[in-house]
Amino acid sequence: MIYDLAQPHYSHAPQFPRQPPNTIGYQQLAVVDGATVERCTFMTHSGSHVDAPFHYLPHLPCIHELSLGHFYGACVALDLRGLPPSHPIDADDLRKHEALVTANTLVLLKTGWGEKRGNSREFLTAGPYMSGSGAQYLLDRNAKGMGIDGLSTGGYPDPHAEADAHKLLLGANKLLLEDIFIPDALLDGKRRHFAAFPVLIANAGGSWTRPVVWDDGDLDTESSAQELARKIPSSVAQAIALQRSIA
């Protein structure tokens, strides 16, 4: 099975507070110009994306300076659903899953906020986030990094809540994967493979990615593996239906 962890980009999709809204529209249409071309304006830290150390620490690598090996490896998902809003995920929260947090493994944190994704106050400002204590625990366990199903590794609006875990983990060259969707099927304690290769943007502190997870052997055959794909919101899908009806 291949699991799609991406959250989609679309106009006015959720993103971290204080950032301008995303816009994605048609620059030209096939019914008029022979080909359809989109024009996109959105932040590099919107939708499913990875952070580079440069995001918070300008003396450290940008996206284009990180090796491909930084963006793939082993992963495991932790079930952190049930945490209250704005909860700082600390060492005690992670210690409950100590057997799963192993060296060189990306830890995927399912808080349940991925299912809440939308432009609501709850999703935009009140998601559980990684604290400095939790980040230090991941470093002590030599995890490869972390992914989270909320908007950001950090919290809102306190500057320390936003920055502490970012600086600790990025300063240690750990992978941060944000605004993803974690299927329940991954909550079985099983280690799997992941890849979250970024768009190669020069001199950037973050980049968009389409993260995927797969089971052993699924990519080792000539036939396609079964997929658990993500769907875009129905209201967004209606836009393409309208374009096709015109054509």
PDB file of N, CA and C in Angstrom, residues 69-76 100-107 138-146 172-175 191-194:
ATOM      1  N   GLY A  69      18.947  12.482   0.602  1.00  0.00           N
ATOM      2  CA  GLY A  69      18.814  11.574   1.727  1.00  0.00           C
ATOM      3  C   GLY A  69      18.153  12.198   2.941  1.00  0.00           C
ATOM      4  N   HIS A  70      18.146  13.516   2.999  1.00  0.00           N
ATOM      5  CA  HIS A  70      17.495  14.225   4.102  1.00  0.00           C
ATOM      6  C   HIS A  70      15.982  13.993   4.077  1.00  0.00           C
ATOM      7  N   PHE A  71      15.434  13.662   2.899  1.00  0.00           N
ATOM      8  CA  PHE A  71      13.986  13.682   2.696  1.00  0.00           C
ATOM      9  C   PHE A  71      13.365  12.298   2.528  1.00  0.00           C
ATOM     10  N   TYR A  72      14.098  11.237   2.808  1.00  0.00           N
ATOM     11  CA  TYR A  72      13.480   9.915   2.773  1.00  0.00           C
ATOM     12  C   TYR A  72      14.128   9.021   3.811  1.00  0.00           C
ATOM     13  N   GLY A  73      13.432   7.926   4.136  1.00  0.00           N
ATOM     14  CA  GLY A  73      13.961   6.993   5.125  1.00  0.00           C
ATOM     15  C   GLY A  73      12.847   6.181   5.755  1.00  0.00           C
ATOM     16  N   ALA A  74      13.047   5.811   7.015  1.00  0.00           N
ATOM     17  CA  ALA A  74      12.051   5.047   7.766  1.00  0.00           C
ATOM     18  C   ALA A  74      11.164   6.004   8.564  1.00  0.00           C
ATOM     19  N   CYS A  75       9.916   5.600   8.779  1.00  0.00           N
ATOM     20  CA  CYS A  75       8.995   6.431   9.565  1.00  0.00           C
ATOM     21  C   CYS A  75       8.100   5.541  10.417  1.00  0.00           C
ATOM     22  N   VAL A  76       7.505   6.157  11.419  1.00  0.00           N
ATOM     23  CA  VAL A  76       6.506   5.489  12.243  1.00  0.00           C
ATOM     24  C   VAL A  76       5.522   6.559  12.720  1.00  0.00           C
ATOM     25  N   LEU A 100       8.575   3.183  20.015  1.00  0.00           N
ATOM     26  CA  LEU A 100       8.455   3.511  18.592  1.00  0.00           C
ATOM     27  C   LEU A 100       9.411   4.610  18.147  1.00  0.00           C
ATOM     28  N   VAL A 101       9.887   5.405  19.098  1.00  0.00           N
ATOM     29  CA  VAL A 101      10.758   6.541  18.750  1.00  0.00           C
ATOM     30  C   VAL A 101      12.197   6.047  18.761  1.00  0.00           C
ATOM     31  N   THR A 102      12.663   5.628  17.594  1.00  0.00           N
ATOM     32  CA  THR A 102      13.977   5.007  17.487  1.00  0.00           C
ATOM     33  C   THR A 102      14.888   5.833  16.590  1.00  0.00           C
ATOM     34  N   ALA A 103      16.159   5.532  16.635  1.00  0.00           N
ATOM     35  CA  ALA A 103      17.167   6.290  15.901  1.00  0.00           C
ATOM     36  C   ALA A 103      16.887   6.271  14.401  1.00  0.00           C
ATOM     37  N   ASN A 104      17.091   7.427  13.783  1.00  0.00           N
ATOM     38  CA  ASN A 104      17.001   7.598  12.331  1.00  0.00           C
ATOM     39  C   ASN A 104      15.613   7.305  11.762  1.00  0.00           C
ATOM     40  N   THR A 105      14.594   7.433  12.604  1.00  0.00           N
ATOM     41  CA  THR A 105      13.215   7.228  12.162  1.00  0.00           C
ATOM     42  C   THR A 105      12.452   8.543  12.241  1.00  0.00           C
ATOM     43  N   LEU A 106      11.750   8.886  11.166  1.00  0.00           N
ATOM     44  CA  LEU A 106      10.889  10.060  11.168  1.00  0.00           C
ATOM     45  C   LEU A 106       9.625   9.740  11.953  1.00  0.00           C
ATOM     46  N   VAL A 107       9.298  10.579  12.927  1.00  0.00           N
ATOM     47  CA  VAL A 107       8.136  10.377  13.779  1.00  0.00           C
ATOM     48  C   VAL A 107       6.979  11.216  13.235  1.00  0.00           C
ATOM     49  N   LEU A 138      13.149  14.151  21.169  1.00  0.00           N
ATOM     50  CA  LEU A 138      13.414  13.579  19.854  1.00  0.00           C
ATOM     51  C   LEU A 138      14.913  13.597  19.539  1.00  0.00           C
ATOM     52  N   LEU A 139      15.576  14.657  19.941  1.00  0.00           N
ATOM     53  CA  LEU A 139      17.032  14.716  19.744  1.00  0.00           C
ATOM     54  C   LEU A 139      17.736  13.653  20.571  1.00  0.00           C
ATOM     55  N   ASP A 140      17.316  13.497  21.814  1.00  0.00           N
ATOM     56  CA  ASP A 140      17.938  12.498  22.683  1.00  0.00           C
ATOM     57  C   ASP A 140      17.748  11.089  22.142  1.00  0.00           C
ATOM     58  N   ARG A 141      16.635  10.855  21.456  1.00  0.00           N
ATOM     59  CA  ARG A 141      16.360   9.545  20.861  1.00  0.00           C
ATOM     60  C   ARG A 141      16.948   9.419  19.459  1.00  0.00           C
ATOM     61  N   ASN A 142      17.568  10.493  18.974  1.00  0.00           N
ATOM     62  CA  ASN A 142      18.198  10.526  17.645  1.00  0.00           C
ATOM     63  C   ASN A 142      17.212  10.221  16.524  1.00  0.00           C
ATOM     64  N   ALA A 143      15.971  10.732  16.676  1.00  0.00           N
ATOM     65  CA  ALA A 143      14.985  10.588  15.605  1.00  0.00           C
ATOM     66  C   ALA A 143      15.452  11.356  14.370  1.00  0.00           C
ATOM     67  N   LYS A 144      14.997  10.942  13.205  1.00  0.00           N
ATOM     68  CA  LYS A 144      15.364  11.626  11.965  1.00  0.00           C
ATOM     69  C   LYS A 144      14.701  12.994  11.874  1.00  0.00           C
ATOM     70  N   GLY A 145      13.567  13.132  12.530  1.00  0.00           N
ATOM     71  CA  GLY A 145      12.810  14.374  12.492  1.00  0.00           C
ATOM     72  C   GLY A 145      11.369  14.078  12.839  1.00  0.00           C
ATOM     73  N   MET A 146      10.483  14.978  12.439  1.00  0.00           N
ATOM     74  CA  MET A 146       9.074  14.803  12.775  1.00  0.00           C
ATOM     75  C   MET A 146       8.189  15.383  11.684  1.00  0.00           C
ATOM     76  N   ALA A 172      19.756  20.975  14.640  1.00  0.00           N
ATOM     77  CA  ALA A 172      20.393  19.655  14.612  1.00  0.00           C
ATOM     78  C   ALA A 172      20.214  18.974  13.255  1.00  0.00           C
ATOM     79  N   ASN A 173      19.771  19.745  12.261  1.00  0.00           N
ATOM     80  CA  ASN A 173      19.598  19.255  10.886  1.00  0.00           C
ATOM     81  C   ASN A 173      18.567  18.128  10.802  1.00  0.00           C
ATOM     82  N   LYS A 174      17.490  18.251  11.576  1.00  0.00           N
ATOM     83  CA  LYS A 174      16.412  17.269  11.528  1.00  0.00           C
ATOM     84  C   LYS A 174      15.355  17.705  10.509  1.00  0.00           C
ATOM     85  N   LEU A 175      14.661  16.728   9.946  1.00  0.00           N
ATOM     86  CA  LEU A 175      13.615  17.001   8.961  1.00  0.00           C
ATOM     87  C   LEU A 175      12.331  17.414   9.666  1.00  0.00           C
ATOM     88  N   ARG A 191       6.955   0.182  11.286  1.00  0.00           N
ATOM     89  CA  ARG A 191       7.878   1.052  10.549  1.00  0.00           C
ATOM     90  C   ARG A 191       7.651   0.867   9.052  1.00  0.00           C
ATOM     91  N   ARG A 192       7.625   2.005   8.357  1.00  0.00           N
ATOM     92  CA  ARG A 192       7.437   2.003   6.910  1.00  0.00           C
ATOM     93  C   ARG A 192       8.464   2.926   6.256  1.00  0.00           C
ATOM     94  N   HIS A 193       8.418   2.969   4.945  1.00  0.00           N
ATOM     95  CA  HIS A 193       9.272   3.879   4.196  1.00  0.00           C
ATOM     96  C   HIS A 193       8.513   5.184   3.934  1.00  0.00           C
ATOM     97  N   PHE A 194       9.239   6.294   3.884  1.00  0.00           N
ATOM     98  CA  PHE A 194       8.616   7.554   3.506  1.00  0.00           C
ATOM     99  C   PHE A 194       9.531   8.306   2.551  1.00  0.00           C
TER     100      PHE A 194
END
